[in-house]
Tab-separated table of C-alpha atoms in Angstrom:
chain	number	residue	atom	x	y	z
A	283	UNK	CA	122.619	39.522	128.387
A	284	UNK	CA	123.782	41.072	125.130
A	285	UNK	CA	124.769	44.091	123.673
A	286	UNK	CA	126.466	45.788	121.262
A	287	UNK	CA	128.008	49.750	121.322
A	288	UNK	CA	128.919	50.800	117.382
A	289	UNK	CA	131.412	53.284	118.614
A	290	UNK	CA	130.809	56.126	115.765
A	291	UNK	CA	127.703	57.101	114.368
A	292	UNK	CA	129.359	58.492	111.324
A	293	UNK	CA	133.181	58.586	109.914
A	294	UNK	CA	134.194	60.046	106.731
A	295	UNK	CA	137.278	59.207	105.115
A	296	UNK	CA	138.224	60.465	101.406
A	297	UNK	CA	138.376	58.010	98.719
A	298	UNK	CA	141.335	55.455	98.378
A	299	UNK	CA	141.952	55.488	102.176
A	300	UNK	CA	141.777	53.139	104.756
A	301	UNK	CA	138.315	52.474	106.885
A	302	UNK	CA	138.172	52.031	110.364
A	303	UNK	CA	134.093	51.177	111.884
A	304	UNK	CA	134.314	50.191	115.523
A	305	UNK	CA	132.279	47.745	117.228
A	306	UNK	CA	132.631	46.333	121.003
A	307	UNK	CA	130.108	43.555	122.476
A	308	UNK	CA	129.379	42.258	125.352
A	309	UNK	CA	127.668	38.508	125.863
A	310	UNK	CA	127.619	35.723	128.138
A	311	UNK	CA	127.803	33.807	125.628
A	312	UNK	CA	130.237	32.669	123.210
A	313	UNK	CA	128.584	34.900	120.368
A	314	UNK	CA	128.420	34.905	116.913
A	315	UNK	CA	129.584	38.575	115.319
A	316	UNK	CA	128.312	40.301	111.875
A	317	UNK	CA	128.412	42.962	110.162
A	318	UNK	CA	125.627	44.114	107.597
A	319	UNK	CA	125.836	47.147	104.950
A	320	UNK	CA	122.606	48.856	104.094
A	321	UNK	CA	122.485	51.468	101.394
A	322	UNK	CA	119.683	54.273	101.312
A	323	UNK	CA	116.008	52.762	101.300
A	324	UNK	CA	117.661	49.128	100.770
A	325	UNK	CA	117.389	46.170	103.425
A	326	UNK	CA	120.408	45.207	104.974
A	327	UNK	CA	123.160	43.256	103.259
A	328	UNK	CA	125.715	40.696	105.390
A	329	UNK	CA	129.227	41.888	104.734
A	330	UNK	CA	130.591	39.392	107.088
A	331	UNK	CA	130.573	37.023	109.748
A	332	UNK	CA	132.553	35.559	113.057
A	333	UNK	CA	131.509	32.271	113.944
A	334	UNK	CA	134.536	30.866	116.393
A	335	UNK	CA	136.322	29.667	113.473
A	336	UNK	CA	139.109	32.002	112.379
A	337	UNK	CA	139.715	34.837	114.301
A	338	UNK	CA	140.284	37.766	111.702
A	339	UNK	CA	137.161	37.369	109.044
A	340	UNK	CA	137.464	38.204	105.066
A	341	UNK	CA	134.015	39.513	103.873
A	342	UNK	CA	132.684	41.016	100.431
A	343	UNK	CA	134.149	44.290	98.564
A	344	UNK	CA	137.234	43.849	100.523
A	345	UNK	CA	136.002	44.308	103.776
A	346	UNK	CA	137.505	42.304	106.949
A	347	UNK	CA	137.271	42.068	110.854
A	348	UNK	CA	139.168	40.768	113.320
A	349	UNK	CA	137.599	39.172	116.573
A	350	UNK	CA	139.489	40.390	119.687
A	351	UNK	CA	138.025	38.261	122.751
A	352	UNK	CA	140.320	40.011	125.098
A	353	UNK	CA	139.005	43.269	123.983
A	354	UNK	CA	135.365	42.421	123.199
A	355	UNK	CA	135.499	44.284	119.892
A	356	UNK	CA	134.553	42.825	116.005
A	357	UNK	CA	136.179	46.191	114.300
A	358	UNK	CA	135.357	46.646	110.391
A	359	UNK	CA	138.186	47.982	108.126
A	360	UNK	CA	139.142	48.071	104.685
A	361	UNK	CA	142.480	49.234	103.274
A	362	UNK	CA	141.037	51.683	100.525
A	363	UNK	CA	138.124	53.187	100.435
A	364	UNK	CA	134.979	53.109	97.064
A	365	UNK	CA	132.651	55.563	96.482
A	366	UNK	CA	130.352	52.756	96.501
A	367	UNK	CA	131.271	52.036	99.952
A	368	UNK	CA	128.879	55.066	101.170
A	369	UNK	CA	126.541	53.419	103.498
A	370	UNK	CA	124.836	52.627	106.946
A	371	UNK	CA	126.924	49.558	108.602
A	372	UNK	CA	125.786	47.768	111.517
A	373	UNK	CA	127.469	45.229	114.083
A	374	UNK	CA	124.983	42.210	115.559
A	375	UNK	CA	125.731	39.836	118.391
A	376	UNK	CA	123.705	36.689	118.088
A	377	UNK	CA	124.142	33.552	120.279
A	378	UNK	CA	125.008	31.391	117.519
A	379	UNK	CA	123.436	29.399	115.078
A	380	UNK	CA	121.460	26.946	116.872
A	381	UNK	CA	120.103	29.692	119.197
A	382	UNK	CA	115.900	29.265	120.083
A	383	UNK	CA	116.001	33.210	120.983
A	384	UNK	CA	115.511	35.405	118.167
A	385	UNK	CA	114.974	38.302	120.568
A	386	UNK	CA	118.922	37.852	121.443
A	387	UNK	CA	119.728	38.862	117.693
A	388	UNK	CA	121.159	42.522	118.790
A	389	UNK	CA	121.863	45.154	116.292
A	390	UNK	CA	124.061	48.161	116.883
A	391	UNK	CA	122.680	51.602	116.294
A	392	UNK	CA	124.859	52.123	113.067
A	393	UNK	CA	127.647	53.844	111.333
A	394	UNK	CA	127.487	55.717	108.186
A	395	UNK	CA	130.156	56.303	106.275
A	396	UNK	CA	130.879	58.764	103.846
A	397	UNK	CA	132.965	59.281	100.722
A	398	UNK	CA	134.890	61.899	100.085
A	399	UNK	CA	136.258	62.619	96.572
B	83	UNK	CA	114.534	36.615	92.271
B	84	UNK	CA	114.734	34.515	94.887
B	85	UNK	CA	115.407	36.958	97.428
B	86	UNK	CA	113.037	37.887	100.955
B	87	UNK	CA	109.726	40.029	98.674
B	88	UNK	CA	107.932	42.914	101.029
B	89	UNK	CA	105.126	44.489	99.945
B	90	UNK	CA	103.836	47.226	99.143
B	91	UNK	CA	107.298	49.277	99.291
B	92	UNK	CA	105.767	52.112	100.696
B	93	UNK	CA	102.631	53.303	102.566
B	94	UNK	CA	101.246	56.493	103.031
B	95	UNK	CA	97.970	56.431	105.623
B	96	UNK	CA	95.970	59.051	107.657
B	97	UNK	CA	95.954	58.378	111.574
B	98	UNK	CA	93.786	55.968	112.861
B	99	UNK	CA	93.617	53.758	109.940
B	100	UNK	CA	94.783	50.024	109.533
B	101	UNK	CA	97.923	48.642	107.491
B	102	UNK	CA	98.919	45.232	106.235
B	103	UNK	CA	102.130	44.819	104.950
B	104	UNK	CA	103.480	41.417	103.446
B	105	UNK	CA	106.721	39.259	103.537
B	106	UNK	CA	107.510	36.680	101.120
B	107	UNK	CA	110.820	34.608	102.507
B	108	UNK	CA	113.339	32.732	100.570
B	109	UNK	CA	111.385	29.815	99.831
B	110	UNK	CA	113.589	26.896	101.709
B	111	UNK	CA	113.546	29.666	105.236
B	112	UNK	CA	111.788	28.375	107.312
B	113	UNK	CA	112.637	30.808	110.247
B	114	UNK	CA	110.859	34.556	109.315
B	115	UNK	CA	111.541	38.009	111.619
B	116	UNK	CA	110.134	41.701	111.798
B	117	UNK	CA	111.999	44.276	112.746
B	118	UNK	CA	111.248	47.846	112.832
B	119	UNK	CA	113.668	50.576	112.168
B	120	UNK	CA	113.626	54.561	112.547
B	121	UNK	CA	115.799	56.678	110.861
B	122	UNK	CA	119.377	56.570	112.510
B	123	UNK	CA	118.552	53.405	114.154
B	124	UNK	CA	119.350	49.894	113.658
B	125	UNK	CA	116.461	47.067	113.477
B	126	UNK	CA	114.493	47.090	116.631
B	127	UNK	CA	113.113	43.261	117.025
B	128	UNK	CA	109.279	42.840	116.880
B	129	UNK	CA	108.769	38.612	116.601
B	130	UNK	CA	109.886	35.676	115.083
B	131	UNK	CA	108.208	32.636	113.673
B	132	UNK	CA	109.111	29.141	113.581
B	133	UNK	CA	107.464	27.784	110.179
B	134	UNK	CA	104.035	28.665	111.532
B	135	UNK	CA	104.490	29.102	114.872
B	136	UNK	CA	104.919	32.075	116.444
B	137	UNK	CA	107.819	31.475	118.949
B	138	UNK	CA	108.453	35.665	120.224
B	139	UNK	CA	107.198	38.411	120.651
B	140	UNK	CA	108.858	42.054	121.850
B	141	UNK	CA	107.030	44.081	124.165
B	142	UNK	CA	107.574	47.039	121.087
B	143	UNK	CA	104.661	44.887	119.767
B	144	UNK	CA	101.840	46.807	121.204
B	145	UNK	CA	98.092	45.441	121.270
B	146	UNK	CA	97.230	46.956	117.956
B	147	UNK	CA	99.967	45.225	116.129
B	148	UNK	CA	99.659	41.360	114.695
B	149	UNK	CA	101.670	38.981	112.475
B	150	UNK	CA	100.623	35.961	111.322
B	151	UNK	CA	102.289	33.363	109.169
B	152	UNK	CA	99.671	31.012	108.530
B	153	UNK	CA	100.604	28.406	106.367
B	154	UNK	CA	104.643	28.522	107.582
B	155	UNK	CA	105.370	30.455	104.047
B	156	UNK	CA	104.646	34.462	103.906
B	157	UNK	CA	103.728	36.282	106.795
B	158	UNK	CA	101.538	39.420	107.389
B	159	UNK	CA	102.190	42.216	109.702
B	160	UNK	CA	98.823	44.557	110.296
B	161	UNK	CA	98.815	47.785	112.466
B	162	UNK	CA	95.548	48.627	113.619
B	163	UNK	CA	94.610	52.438	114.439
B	164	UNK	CA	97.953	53.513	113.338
B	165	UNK	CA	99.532	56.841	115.246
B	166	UNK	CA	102.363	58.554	113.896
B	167	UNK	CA	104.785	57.315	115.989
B	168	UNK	CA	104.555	54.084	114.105
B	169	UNK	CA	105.684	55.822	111.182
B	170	UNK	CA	109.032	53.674	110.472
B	171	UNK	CA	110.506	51.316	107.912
B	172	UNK	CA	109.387	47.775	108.812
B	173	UNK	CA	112.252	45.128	107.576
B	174	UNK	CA	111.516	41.242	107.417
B	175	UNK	CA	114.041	38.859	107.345
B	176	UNK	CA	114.282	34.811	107.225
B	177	UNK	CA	116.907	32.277	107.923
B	178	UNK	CA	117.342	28.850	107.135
B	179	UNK	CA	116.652	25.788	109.823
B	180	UNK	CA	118.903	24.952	112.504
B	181	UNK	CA	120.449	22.268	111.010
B	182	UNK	CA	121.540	24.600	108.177
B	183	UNK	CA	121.646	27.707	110.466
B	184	UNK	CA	124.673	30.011	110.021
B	185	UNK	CA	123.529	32.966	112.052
B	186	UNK	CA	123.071	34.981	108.674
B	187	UNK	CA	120.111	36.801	107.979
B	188	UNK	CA	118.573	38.014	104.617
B	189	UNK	CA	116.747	41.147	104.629
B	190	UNK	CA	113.651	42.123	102.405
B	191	UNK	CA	114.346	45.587	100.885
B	192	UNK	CA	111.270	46.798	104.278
B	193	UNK	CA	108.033	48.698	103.781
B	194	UNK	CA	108.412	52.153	104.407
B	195	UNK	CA	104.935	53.325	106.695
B	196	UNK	CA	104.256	57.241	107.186
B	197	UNK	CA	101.241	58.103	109.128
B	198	UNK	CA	99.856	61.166	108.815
């Protein structure tokens, strides 16, 4: 079984500091990790992904994540924080590419994150 | 734009009446999902096809919901007799083949459904 627990359902940080979005898993698998940014009445957007390559992942707008197998977390950050960065963020397990169960594609409950000036 | 294409964008309906909403995947996808997703929640799986085939199926996917995809390219999603509770924004998604499978997903921009 799969799951994922999106440790914050909303953080605000001012503008120009770091970001911090937690995410902790559990599979029995050896899983493939994303993140995905969705802005107001937009579909969601894939910031980044973990697929047993590299263990700490660069994504877009200067977001990374670091997979920690020991601690079963895929946590978001980004050194400085946009306006533009305002936004609902959400962790997914999967089982991997070649997986036959699309039903095993888990999404966390979400973050939003806010801006302040 | 070669991007996933919902449509219409948004849906206002009385209770009791029937919806269709439409998906249009990236053209070489031949994987296609619907989710649906209530405000504060993430996606919330509801099936997946397989070019034409309809491989899954969540048991959120009541009796009065279909989806087809009948010629493997866009895919329709009807609610029949819709109650408010269905009231939700209804993402699609599609993915290339497993040969060329990374995991990644692209979203449609969903189809926003209030029920009156």
């Amino acid at each position: 079984a799969q799951s994922v627990t999106q440790l914050d359902s909303h953080v605000s940080v001012s503008e120009g500091t770091p970001v911090l979005l937690r995410c902790n898993y559990s599979s029995s698998y050896s899983p493939s990790l994303f993140w995905y940014v969705q802005h107001p009445n937009k579909g969601l957007q894939l910031l980044l992904k973990y697929t047993s390559a590299a263990t700490l992942v660069k994504g877009i707008n200067g977001f990374e994540a670091e997979f920690k197998k020991s601690e079963t977390s895929f946590h978001l950050t980004k050194p400085s924080a946009h306006m533009s960065d305002a936004a609902e963020y959400f962790c997914v397990v999967s089982p991997g590419a070649g997986y036959s169960s699309a039903s095993k594609i888990i999404f966390g409950s979400g973050t939003r994150l806010s801006i302040r000036p | 734009d070669t991007g996933v294409s919902q449509n219409p964008r948004h849906k206002i309906t009385k209770r009791g009446q029937n919806v269709t909403f439409r998906c249009d995947p990236i053209s070489e996808h031949n994987r296609l999902y619907w989710y649906r997703q209530t405000l504060g929640q993430g996606p919330e799986f509801l099936t997946y096809f397989q070019n034409e085939a309809q491989l899954e199926k969540s048991r959120l996917l009541s009796d009065r919901f279909s989806a087809e995809r009948p010629k493997g390219s866009f895919s329709t999603l009807e609610i029949q007799r819709t109650e408010q509770g269905d009231s939700a924004m209804y993402l699609c998604a599609s993915s290339l083949p497993r040969d060329r499978n990374t995991g990644e997903l692209f979203f449609g921009e969903g189809s926003r459904l209030t029920v009156l």
